[in-house]
XYZ file of C-alpha atoms in Angstrom:
274
model
C 10.200 -56.139 48.320
C 10.789 -58.038 51.526
C 11.753 -61.691 51.840
C 9.099 -64.003 53.236
C 10.977 -64.473 56.506
C 10.919 -60.737 57.277
C 7.212 -60.489 56.471
C 6.462 -63.476 58.698
C 8.450 -61.901 61.518
C 6.467 -58.647 61.214
C 3.149 -60.479 61.427
C 4.415 -62.454 64.453
C 5.426 -59.251 66.251
C 2.120 -57.569 65.363
C 0.384 -60.449 67.137
C 2.665 -60.169 70.173
C 3.991 -63.709 69.755
C 7.460 -65.088 70.431
C 9.191 -67.513 68.084
C 8.454 -70.218 70.648
C 4.734 -69.336 70.643
C 4.482 -69.435 66.875
C 6.573 -72.516 66.199
C 5.170 -74.801 68.939
C 3.891 -78.028 67.408
C 4.666 -76.851 63.880
C 8.431 -76.736 63.623
C 11.365 -76.203 65.938
C 12.122 -72.700 67.171
C 15.498 -72.887 65.471
C 13.824 -73.661 62.119
C 11.500 -70.678 62.529
C 14.484 -68.516 63.393
C 16.253 -69.584 60.204
C 13.093 -68.922 58.188
C 12.729 -65.424 59.645
C 16.398 -64.707 58.965
C 15.957 -65.953 55.376
C 18.438 -68.762 55.945
C 15.887 -71.464 55.140
C 13.055 -71.697 52.620
C 9.938 -73.077 54.347
C 7.765 -75.713 52.720
C 4.146 -74.936 51.971
C 2.782 -77.111 54.785
C 4.814 -75.265 57.421
C 3.829 -71.856 56.009
C 0.170 -72.845 55.972
C 0.257 -73.858 59.650
C 2.172 -70.748 60.683
C -0.334 -68.533 58.866
C -3.230 -70.374 60.509
C -1.757 -69.732 63.952
C -1.289 -66.051 63.097
C -4.898 -65.846 61.965
C -3.973 -64.822 58.432
C -4.232 -66.474 55.039
C -1.299 -67.337 52.796
C -2.639 -64.682 50.426
C -2.328 -62.072 53.160
C 1.242 -63.138 53.822
C 2.089 -63.027 50.144
C 0.562 -59.586 49.732
C 3.900 -58.140 50.745
C 5.448 -59.795 47.713
C 3.148 -57.976 45.359
C 3.910 -54.481 44.056
C 4.114 -51.698 46.592
C 0.718 -50.477 45.424
C -1.035 -53.511 46.899
C 1.202 -53.562 49.959
C 0.028 -50.059 50.831
C -3.628 -50.967 50.305
C -3.359 -53.361 53.222
C -2.273 -50.602 55.574
C -4.672 -47.973 54.274
C -7.517 -50.463 54.657
C -6.363 -51.060 58.223
C -6.518 -47.332 58.930
C -10.019 -47.050 57.490
C -11.056 -49.975 59.675
C -9.583 -48.176 62.704
C -11.420 -45.008 61.665
C -14.749 -46.838 61.636
C -14.143 -48.074 65.180
C -12.602 -44.875 66.546
C -9.148 -46.410 67.151
C -7.174 -43.260 66.450
C -4.031 -44.307 68.303
C -3.819 -47.344 66.024
C -4.097 -45.029 63.014
C -1.184 -42.997 64.365
C 0.894 -46.135 64.907
C 0.230 -47.239 61.323
C 1.207 -43.816 59.992
C 4.444 -43.994 61.977
C 5.153 -47.426 60.525
C 4.598 -46.255 56.946
C 6.729 -43.193 57.591
C 9.608 -45.344 58.837
C 9.441 -47.397 55.648
C 9.207 -44.259 53.485
C 6.972 -45.840 50.875
C 4.049 -43.410 50.558
C 5.518 -41.549 47.603
C 2.629 -41.666 45.118
C 0.413 -38.573 45.135
C -2.774 -40.509 45.807
C -1.126 -42.210 48.805
C 0.266 -38.932 50.126
C -3.236 -37.517 49.911
C -4.663 -40.289 52.086
C -1.799 -39.909 54.551
C -2.688 -36.212 54.901
C -6.284 -37.179 55.661
C -5.278 -39.598 58.403
C -2.783 -37.100 59.845
C -5.634 -34.619 60.089
C -7.821 -37.199 61.809
C -5.102 -37.903 64.379
C -4.377 -34.213 64.982
C -8.034 -33.610 65.803
C -9.128 -36.757 67.608
C -5.884 -37.448 69.489
C -4.362 -33.978 69.981
C -7.588 -31.963 69.895
C -5.997 -29.438 67.532
C -8.333 -28.447 64.666
C -5.854 -25.886 63.295
C -3.115 -28.466 62.776
C -5.692 -30.940 61.486
C -6.922 -28.399 58.939
C -3.354 -27.703 57.802
C -2.877 -31.416 57.050
C -6.182 -31.538 55.182
C -5.354 -28.468 53.077
C -2.007 -30.053 52.235
C -3.875 -33.121 51.011
C -6.296 -31.050 48.927
C -3.372 -29.236 47.298
C -1.969 -32.518 45.986
C -2.907 -33.022 42.350
C -3.955 -36.638 41.864
C -4.654 -38.140 38.466
C -8.315 -39.078 38.061
C -7.280 -42.402 36.586
C -6.534 -43.719 40.074
C -9.199 -45.747 41.838
C -10.265 -44.006 45.021
C -9.390 -40.495 43.802
C -12.857 -39.074 44.284
C -13.660 -40.663 47.627
C -10.351 -39.459 49.099
C -11.085 -35.927 47.953
C -14.618 -36.066 49.337
C -13.279 -37.207 52.712
C -10.729 -34.368 52.724
C -13.290 -31.709 51.775
C -15.742 -33.004 54.372
C -13.123 -32.996 57.115
C -12.033 -29.482 56.105
C -15.655 -28.450 56.633
C -15.713 -30.102 60.050
C -12.458 -28.402 61.125
C -13.563 -24.965 59.941
C -16.820 -25.448 61.828
C -14.844 -26.383 64.955
C -12.819 -23.195 64.500
C -15.965 -21.087 64.154
C -15.348 -20.313 60.467
C -18.925 -20.874 59.333
C -18.612 -19.547 55.781
C -15.490 -21.600 55.070
C -17.115 -24.665 56.582
C -20.173 -24.169 54.370
C -17.955 -23.847 51.288
C -16.051 -27.063 51.967
C -19.196 -29.003 52.815
C -20.831 -27.770 49.599
C -17.850 -28.898 47.530
C -17.799 -32.278 49.216
C -21.534 -32.836 48.781
C -21.538 -31.658 45.162
C -18.619 -33.932 44.313
C -20.444 -36.854 45.866
C -23.587 -36.129 43.876
C -21.784 -35.605 40.584
C -19.175 -38.352 40.731
C -19.832 -40.855 43.482
C -23.405 -42.110 43.426
C -22.622 -45.261 41.454
C -18.876 -45.347 41.971
C -17.548 -45.750 45.476
C -18.121 -48.458 48.038
C -16.280 -46.644 50.830
C -18.661 -46.621 53.778
C -16.647 -43.861 55.482
C -18.331 -41.398 53.134
C -21.271 -41.597 55.558
C -19.317 -39.108 57.672
C -20.142 -36.479 55.051
C -23.887 -36.755 55.656
C -23.554 -36.827 59.446
C -21.141 -33.870 59.603
C -22.888 -31.748 56.995
C -26.338 -32.581 58.326
C -25.296 -31.634 61.873
C -23.758 -28.381 60.611
C -26.905 -27.420 58.683
C -29.167 -28.138 61.657
C -27.036 -25.798 63.783
C -27.476 -23.179 61.071
C -31.251 -23.859 61.186
C -31.299 -24.847 57.519
C -33.560 -27.796 58.132
C -34.792 -28.352 54.567
C -31.285 -28.772 53.155
C -30.234 -30.740 56.238
C -33.043 -33.234 55.653
C -32.059 -33.588 51.983
C -28.469 -34.355 52.993
C -29.518 -36.839 55.680
C -32.013 -38.575 53.373
C -29.298 -39.056 50.737
C -27.059 -40.414 53.484
C -29.702 -42.918 54.581
C -30.207 -44.003 50.969
C -26.432 -44.353 50.560
C -26.219 -46.586 53.621
C -28.990 -48.815 52.301
C -27.274 -49.117 48.926
C -24.025 -50.094 50.630
C -25.766 -52.433 53.104
C -23.777 -50.531 55.733
C -24.592 -49.735 59.355
C -21.697 -47.282 59.672
C -23.058 -43.966 61.000
C -26.611 -45.200 60.435
C -27.552 -44.602 64.074
C -26.305 -41.001 63.901
C -28.141 -40.385 60.630
C -31.387 -41.664 62.120
C -30.953 -39.426 65.163
C -30.568 -36.435 62.859
C -33.638 -37.486 60.879
C -35.670 -37.702 64.091
C -34.610 -34.179 65.119
C -35.921 -32.794 61.835
C -39.160 -34.791 62.010
C -39.735 -33.510 65.547
C -39.110 -29.958 64.353
C -42.090 -30.220 62.006
C -44.220 -32.288 64.445
C -44.306 -35.399 62.278
C -44.806 -37.604 65.316
C -45.991 -40.639 63.362
C -42.691 -40.821 61.442
C -40.735 -40.148 64.641
C -42.249 -43.252 66.234
C -41.175 -45.361 63.259
C -37.589 -44.099 63.332
C -37.352 -44.565 67.091
C -38.361 -48.215 66.638
C -35.546 -48.605 64.124
C -33.110 -46.980 66.547
C -34.042 -49.444 69.256
C -33.527 -52.306 66.811
C -30.061 -50.955 65.996
C -29.226 -50.700 69.690
C -30.136 -54.365 70.143
C -27.912 -55.313 67.219
C -24.982 -53.496 68.846
C -25.406 -55.674 71.916
C -25.259 -58.955 69.963
């Protein structure tokens, strides 16, 4: 567990601020230096102002004083946020940081690290083979079902294994992994997880099935994905799901429904511009 001065210093550096930047109008630079070097215990008023300038709450600062379990959640949540916005280089930087600290020793954390390593190998390096190797490593890790997030992590791994096998032209293997991922979602996840990233399953699997011209199953997958998004009040991957739905409606000449979905797409586009 780190001292408060070290944690404060890390947040300051993450924000690209100097000691002079952070301390101005709050305390002297020398006082901040002593705080960061754990030579002085700051009072609550100073800490509150420093946190405000950093754009964090005192609770966020104190998170690093909680057990390692909660400390890691902060960084895994960051990586999921980066995943939603396609910031893969930031995911890699976070992985490097966690690796330097050597604190991802629990099986469930190692499993998530394997997932993010696979994401980086594919989206940064363009190497589906290496990405798949990371994902398989994650799937081989036995994680106790008592841990929160066990099922959603496994679903994400299985889904990404399907995507990588599809990218490698291994259609049967891709189908197998997608099936496992979808079945696990249906059996375990419907009323359990709030992780919006699971929407990737419906987009990836739906796209795969359309390419295989299995439109009936594709529409079932996409419809469940749309329902999932509504339940989560999430817009993540909603645009892509609607595009897939439109393709299937067009395939059966349901032009009336197509018009309705295209109106919703235009509304989503306007929301993106806000």
